[in-house]
Amino acid sequence: MPLIQLAEHKLFGGLQRRYEHHSNSLNCVMQFSVYLPPQAAKGKVPVLYWLSGLTCTDENFSVKAGAQRIAAELGLMLVIPDTSPRGDLVADDPAYDLGKGAGFYVNATETPWAAHYRMYDYISQELPALVNAHLPANGRKAISGHSMGGHGALVIALREGGYSSVSAFSPICQPTECDWGRKAFSAYLGNDKAQWLQYDAAYLLAKTQTTLPILVDQGEADQFYPAQLRTQALQDANQHSQSGAQIRMQPGYDHSYYFISSFIEEHLRFHARHLAG
Ligand SMILES: N[C@@H](CCC(=O)N[C@@H](CSC=O)C(=O)NCC(=O)O)C(=O)O
C-alpha cells in the first residue's frame, strides 16, 4: 500500500512528517506521524514505536512530549500511530473509553467492532512492514507508550518478541481487573475471560522468561492510579518472573503529558542503548 505524505516540518535538523494510507488490518484509511532524525538522510536508523492513550491521535505525542530533540541526537526514528480505526464506516461509542480513540491494541472478535478494530495486528505487523518498506528503517525496533498505549506496548513486546526494549508511562497494567479494561474487553472480546488474558501485561509478565529490557514510570499523583492502572500487579508479576523490569514510582507526577515530557529523554536513551547493543 502506498504512503501519502500529508505534511512535513523541519525539526531539530530532521523532519516531522504525517502520512495517510489504507490499512488492510483495520479496513480503513489511517494516518500516522513519523519523526526522521537528521541521520536518516544519510542511512538507515532504528525505530521507536510510540502508542498513545485514550482520546489521542498521533498528534498528542508529536506536539506535547518534546521527544524530537533527543531523537535527533540519538538518531532514532519515531513512529507514532493513531489509537483506533477511523472514518464514518467505523463503529463508535459516545464514551471516551470505547470506540474511536480507544482501540486498546486488541483484535476485536465481537460485533460491531470486529469489522475494523484490529489494532494488535496493525501495530505489531502491518505498520512495521510499511515502515520497513517505505522509510529508512534499519530493522531494529523498540516500543513505548502511555496509559492505554503503555498497556499496548507491554503486551505487544511481551507476546511478539523482535523488540530490543519496551517502556511505558503510567500503563494500564492489568486491564482484566480495572473498569477501563473490563468495559473495553467485554465489548471487543466478549465474555470469555480466557481471551482477555492474552492482552493483560501483568499476566503475560508473570508467565514470561523474557530477558527483554523493560522500563516503566508511574506518577504517584496520577488521578488514575492505582484503580485503573494497577501498577502493583505488574510489580508482583515482575517479582514472580524475575524479569528484571525497572518499575519506578515518581513522586508528585500526574497522568498528563507534563509527566511524559519530564522523563521521555530517559526513555529514549534507554531504548537507544538497547537498540545499539
Ligand atoms: N477525558 C478523560 C481522560 C482522557 C485522558 O486522560 N487521556 C489520556 C490518556 S488516559 C489512558 O489511556 C491522554 O493522553 N490524553 C491526551 C492528552 O493530550 O493529554 C477523562 O475526562 O477522564
Short mmCIF file of C-alpha atoms and ligand atoms in Angstrom, two decimals:
data_model
loop_
_atom_site.label_atom_id
_atom_site.label_comp_id
_atom_site.label_asym_id
_atom_site.label_seq_id
_atom_site.Cartn_x
_atom_site.Cartn_y
_atom_site.Cartn_z
CA MET A 1 0.00 0.00 0.00
CA PRO A 2 1.41 3.41 -0.87
CA LEU A 3 2.03 6.06 1.76
CA ILE A 4 0.64 9.52 1.00
CA GLN A 5 2.60 12.32 2.68
CA LEU A 6 0.21 14.89 4.19
CA ALA A 7 2.64 17.24 5.98
CA GLU A 8 6.32 17.90 6.58
CA HIS A 9 8.08 20.22 9.05
CA LYS A 10 11.81 20.62 9.63
CA LEU A 11 12.54 19.97 13.33
CA PHE A 12 15.94 19.77 15.12
CA GLY A 13 17.66 19.13 11.78
CA GLY A 14 15.29 16.26 10.95
CA LEU A 15 11.77 16.01 9.54
CA GLN A 16 8.39 15.62 11.25
CA ARG A 17 6.01 14.08 8.72
CA ARG A 18 2.40 12.91 8.67
CA TYR A 19 1.29 10.10 6.37
CA GLU A 20 -2.01 8.56 5.26
CA HIS A 21 -2.51 5.03 3.94
CA HIS A 22 -5.13 2.34 3.56
CA SER A 23 -4.81 -0.27 6.31
CA ASN A 24 -5.66 -3.86 5.40
CA SER A 25 -5.81 -4.90 9.06
CA LEU A 26 -8.21 -2.12 10.03
CA ASN A 27 -10.07 -1.90 6.72
CA CYS A 28 -9.99 1.89 6.69
CA VAL A 29 -7.75 4.87 5.92
CA MET A 30 -5.27 5.66 8.71
CA GLN A 31 -2.90 8.49 9.49
CA PHE A 32 0.34 8.31 11.44
CA SER A 33 3.24 10.60 12.26
CA VAL A 34 6.95 10.00 11.88
CA TYR A 35 10.00 11.86 13.10
CA LEU A 36 13.01 11.25 10.85
CA PRO A 37 16.20 12.27 12.66
CA PRO A 38 18.97 14.01 10.66
CA GLN A 39 20.88 10.69 10.45
CA ALA A 40 18.05 9.22 8.33
CA ALA A 41 19.03 11.49 5.43
CA LYS A 42 22.30 9.51 5.10
CA GLY A 43 21.36 5.95 6.08
CA LYS A 44 19.01 3.60 7.86
CA VAL A 45 18.18 4.15 11.54
CA PRO A 46 16.44 2.20 14.35
CA VAL A 47 12.76 2.84 15.09
CA LEU A 48 10.88 3.56 18.32
CA TYR A 49 7.13 2.95 18.03
CA TRP A 50 5.03 5.11 20.38
CA LEU A 51 1.48 4.08 21.35
CA SER A 52 -0.75 6.82 22.77
CA GLY A 53 -3.59 6.67 25.26
CA LEU A 54 -7.35 7.13 25.35
CA THR A 55 -8.72 10.02 23.24
CA CYS A 56 -5.37 10.57 21.47
CA THR A 57 -4.38 10.66 17.84
CA ASP A 58 -0.81 10.65 16.53
CA GLU A 59 -0.67 14.39 17.23
CA ASN A 60 -0.71 14.40 21.07
CA PHE A 61 2.73 12.83 21.42
CA SER A 62 4.12 14.66 18.38
CA VAL A 63 3.21 18.06 19.81
CA LYS A 64 3.38 17.61 23.60
CA ALA A 65 6.10 15.11 24.57
CA GLY A 66 9.16 17.02 23.40
CA ALA A 67 10.80 13.82 22.15
CA GLN A 68 12.25 15.02 18.85
CA ARG A 69 15.28 16.95 20.20
CA ILE A 70 16.70 13.81 21.85
CA ALA A 71 15.62 11.55 18.98
CA ALA A 72 17.64 13.84 16.69
CA GLU A 73 20.70 13.49 18.91
CA LEU A 74 20.34 9.71 19.20
CA GLY A 75 19.45 9.04 15.56
CA LEU A 76 16.12 7.42 16.45
CA MET A 77 13.14 7.39 14.10
CA LEU A 78 9.84 7.88 15.98
CA VAL A 79 6.72 6.24 14.53
CA ILE A 80 3.51 7.46 16.14
CA PRO A 81 0.27 5.72 15.09
CA ASP A 82 -3.32 6.61 15.86
CA THR A 83 -5.16 4.83 18.69
CA SER A 84 -8.04 3.23 16.76
CA PRO A 85 -9.50 2.76 13.30
CA ARG A 86 -11.11 5.92 11.91
CA GLY A 87 -13.75 7.01 9.42
CA ASP A 88 -17.50 7.27 9.03
CA LEU A 89 -17.90 3.50 8.47
CA VAL A 90 -16.16 2.60 11.73
CA ALA A 91 -18.29 1.73 14.79
CA ASP A 92 -18.07 4.18 17.67
CA ASP A 93 -19.43 4.84 21.14
CA PRO A 94 -20.24 8.19 22.77
CA ALA A 95 -17.96 7.42 25.74
CA TYR A 96 -14.28 8.42 25.55
CA ASP A 97 -13.09 4.96 26.67
CA LEU A 98 -14.69 2.84 23.93
CA GLY A 99 -14.67 3.02 20.15
CA LYS A 100 -12.72 5.65 18.23
CA GLY A 101 -9.69 6.81 20.18
CA ALA A 102 -9.92 3.73 22.40
CA GLY A 103 -8.86 0.72 20.33
CA PHE A 104 -6.96 -0.87 23.27
CA TYR A 105 -4.50 -2.51 20.84
CA VAL A 106 -6.57 -5.71 20.62
CA ASN A 107 -8.04 -7.69 17.71
CA ALA A 108 -11.79 -7.43 18.33
CA THR A 109 -13.88 -10.55 17.82
CA GLU A 110 -17.34 -9.14 18.63
CA THR A 111 -19.96 -7.32 16.55
CA PRO A 112 -19.88 -4.45 15.57
CA TRP A 113 -16.19 -3.95 16.46
CA ALA A 114 -14.59 -6.89 14.66
CA ALA A 115 -15.01 -5.31 11.21
CA HIS A 116 -12.31 -2.70 11.90
CA TYR A 117 -10.86 -2.90 15.41
CA ARG A 118 -7.70 -4.95 14.81
CA MET A 119 -5.14 -2.63 16.36
CA TYR A 120 -2.97 -5.52 17.62
CA ASP A 121 -2.28 -6.71 14.06
CA TYR A 122 -1.94 -3.16 12.77
CA ILE A 123 0.74 -2.19 15.29
CA SER A 124 2.62 -5.48 15.50
CA GLN A 125 2.56 -6.48 11.81
CA GLU A 126 1.20 -4.06 9.25
CA LEU A 127 2.77 -0.81 10.39
CA PRO A 128 6.32 -2.18 10.87
CA ALA A 129 6.13 -3.78 7.39
CA LEU A 130 5.03 -0.46 5.92
CA VAL A 131 7.75 1.46 7.75
CA ASN A 132 10.44 -1.01 6.69
CA ALA A 133 9.30 -0.86 3.06
CA HIS A 134 8.94 2.91 2.69
CA LEU A 135 11.14 4.63 5.29
CA PRO A 136 14.87 4.42 6.14
CA ALA A 137 14.49 1.87 8.96
CA ASN A 138 17.40 -0.48 9.75
CA GLY A 139 15.22 -3.34 11.04
CA ARG A 140 15.85 -2.77 14.75
CA LYS A 141 12.81 -1.65 16.74
CA ALA A 142 11.65 -0.78 20.26
CA ILE A 143 8.24 0.20 21.59
CA SER A 144 6.84 2.56 24.22
CA GLY A 145 3.54 4.14 25.15
CA HIS A 146 1.33 5.90 27.67
CA SER A 147 -1.63 4.56 29.67
CA MET A 148 -3.73 2.53 27.18
CA GLY A 149 -0.66 2.82 24.92
CA GLY A 150 1.62 1.61 27.74
CA HIS A 151 -0.62 -1.45 28.01
CA GLY A 152 -0.36 -1.94 24.24
CA ALA A 153 3.43 -1.57 24.20
CA LEU A 154 3.97 -4.06 27.05
CA VAL A 155 1.55 -6.64 25.63
CA ILE A 156 2.91 -6.46 22.08
CA ALA A 157 6.57 -6.61 23.18
CA LEU A 158 5.96 -9.49 25.60
CA ARG A 159 3.96 -11.50 23.05
CA GLU A 160 5.74 -10.79 19.81
CA GLY A 161 9.48 -10.73 20.51
CA GLY A 162 11.58 -8.82 17.97
CA TYR A 163 11.71 -5.62 20.04
CA SER A 164 15.06 -4.60 21.58
CA SER A 165 13.33 -2.98 24.57
CA VAL A 166 9.95 -1.78 25.84
CA SER A 167 8.99 1.10 28.10
CA ALA A 168 5.78 2.60 29.39
CA PHE A 169 4.45 5.67 31.17
CA SER A 170 1.52 5.06 33.53
CA PRO A 171 0.47 1.84 31.77
CA ILE A 172 -2.84 0.06 32.34
CA CYS A 173 -1.01 -2.94 33.83
CA GLN A 174 -3.90 -5.33 34.47
CA PRO A 175 -6.83 -4.39 32.18
CA THR A 176 -8.72 -7.58 33.06
CA GLU A 177 -9.20 -6.19 36.60
CA CYS A 178 -9.94 -2.47 36.08
CA ASP A 179 -13.04 -0.60 34.87
CA TRP A 180 -11.46 0.71 31.64
CA GLY A 181 -10.22 -2.73 30.66
CA ARG A 182 -13.32 -4.71 31.68
CA LYS A 183 -15.55 -2.36 29.67
CA ALA A 184 -13.39 -2.43 26.54
CA PHE A 185 -12.58 -6.14 26.66
CA SER A 186 -16.25 -7.14 27.18
CA ALA A 187 -17.21 -5.11 24.12
CA TYR A 188 -14.29 -6.06 21.86
CA LEU A 189 -13.57 -9.63 23.00
CA GLY A 190 -16.82 -10.89 24.56
CA ASN A 191 -17.27 -12.52 27.94
CA ASP A 192 -14.69 -15.32 27.80
CA LYS A 193 -12.05 -14.06 30.22
CA ALA A 194 -9.50 -16.54 28.86
CA GLN A 195 -9.46 -14.38 25.71
CA TRP A 196 -8.85 -11.24 27.77
CA LEU A 197 -5.69 -12.62 29.38
CA GLN A 198 -3.74 -12.60 26.11
CA TYR A 199 -3.92 -8.78 26.40
CA ASP A 200 -3.03 -8.45 30.11
CA ALA A 201 0.53 -7.24 30.71
CA ALA A 202 0.68 -8.38 34.35
CA TYR A 203 -0.49 -11.87 33.39
CA LEU A 204 1.97 -12.06 30.48
CA LEU A 205 4.89 -10.76 32.56
CA ALA A 206 4.21 -13.29 35.34
CA LYS A 207 4.45 -16.12 32.80
CA THR A 208 7.41 -14.87 30.83
CA GLN A 209 11.01 -15.98 30.94
CA THR A 210 11.96 -12.92 28.93
CA THR A 211 15.22 -11.04 29.22
CA LEU A 212 13.62 -8.13 27.39
CA PRO A 213 14.74 -4.79 28.89
CA ILE A 214 11.63 -3.18 30.43
CA LEU A 215 11.30 0.32 31.94
CA VAL A 216 8.07 1.64 33.49
CA ASP A 217 7.47 5.03 35.12
CA GLN A 218 4.37 5.72 37.22
CA GLY A 219 3.47 9.05 38.81
CA GLU A 220 2.33 8.86 42.43
CA ALA A 221 -0.11 11.78 41.97
CA ASP A 222 -1.73 10.22 38.88
CA GLN A 223 -5.52 10.63 39.01
CA PHE A 224 -6.00 7.12 37.53
CA TYR A 225 -3.56 5.46 39.97
CA PRO A 226 -4.00 2.93 41.41
CA ALA A 227 -7.58 1.95 40.43
CA GLN A 228 -7.32 1.92 36.62
CA LEU A 229 -3.60 1.28 36.30
CA ARG A 230 -2.96 -1.47 38.86
CA THR A 231 0.80 -0.99 38.92
CA GLN A 232 1.13 -3.30 41.92
CA ALA A 233 0.02 -6.24 39.76
CA LEU A 234 2.91 -5.55 37.38
CA GLN A 235 5.32 -5.25 40.32
CA ASP A 236 4.09 -8.60 41.69
CA ALA A 237 4.43 -10.22 38.25
CA ASN A 238 7.93 -8.81 37.93
CA GLN A 239 8.99 -10.37 41.21
CA HIS A 240 7.37 -13.67 40.30
CA SER A 241 9.03 -13.90 36.87
CA GLN A 242 12.34 -12.31 37.87
CA SER A 243 12.14 -10.47 34.54
CA GLY A 244 14.23 -7.61 35.89
CA ALA A 245 11.83 -4.88 34.78
CA GLN A 246 12.57 -1.46 36.27
CA ILE A 247 9.26 -0.14 37.63
CA ARG A 248 9.80 3.30 39.10
CA MET A 249 7.35 5.34 41.19
CA GLN A 250 7.78 9.07 40.58
CA PRO A 251 6.54 11.29 43.46
CA GLY A 252 4.27 14.23 42.59
CA TYR A 253 3.70 13.45 38.90
CA ASP A 254 0.20 13.07 37.42
CA HIS A 255 -1.11 11.25 34.32
CA SER A 256 -0.51 14.08 31.86
CA TYR A 257 1.95 14.83 29.10
CA TYR A 258 3.82 17.03 31.63
CA PHE A 259 4.87 13.72 33.22
CA ILE A 260 5.79 12.18 29.88
CA SER A 261 7.86 15.19 28.82
CA SER A 262 9.74 15.08 32.16
CA PHE A 263 11.02 11.53 31.59
CA ILE A 264 10.90 11.00 27.81
CA GLU A 265 14.63 11.74 27.50
CA GLU A 266 15.49 8.89 29.91
CA HIS A 267 13.21 6.54 27.98
CA LEU A 268 14.73 7.46 24.62
CA ARG A 269 18.27 6.98 25.96
CA PHE A 270 17.22 3.62 27.46
CA HIS A 271 15.88 2.46 24.08
CA ALA A 272 18.85 3.84 22.12
CA ARG A 273 21.26 1.86 24.34
CA HIS A 274 19.45 -1.40 23.69
CA LEU A 275 18.83 -0.70 20.01
CA ALA A 276 22.57 -0.24 19.55
CA GLY A 277 23.52 -3.36 21.55
N1 LIG B 1 -11.19 12.54 29.07
C1 LIG B 1 -10.93 11.55 30.03
C2 LIG B 1 -9.46 11.23 30.17
C3 LIG B 1 -8.72 11.12 28.90
C4 LIG B 1 -7.23 11.10 29.15
O1 LIG B 1 -6.75 11.48 30.19
N2 LIG B 1 -6.47 10.60 28.17
C5 LIG B 1 -5.06 10.48 28.36
C6 LIG B 1 -4.69 9.05 28.26
S1 LIG B 1 -5.58 8.13 29.51
C7 LIG B 1 -5.27 6.48 29.19
O2 LIG B 1 -5.13 5.95 28.14
C8 LIG B 1 -4.35 11.31 27.31
O3 LIG B 1 -3.23 11.00 26.91
N3 LIG B 1 -4.99 12.40 26.89
C9 LIG B 1 -4.48 13.27 25.83
C10 LIG B 1 -3.62 14.40 26.26
O4 LIG B 1 -3.11 15.09 25.35
O5 LIG B 1 -3.42 14.63 27.48
C11 LIG B 1 -11.47 11.96 31.38
O6 LIG B 1 -12.04 13.02 31.41
O7 LIG B 1 -11.28 11.25 32.36
#
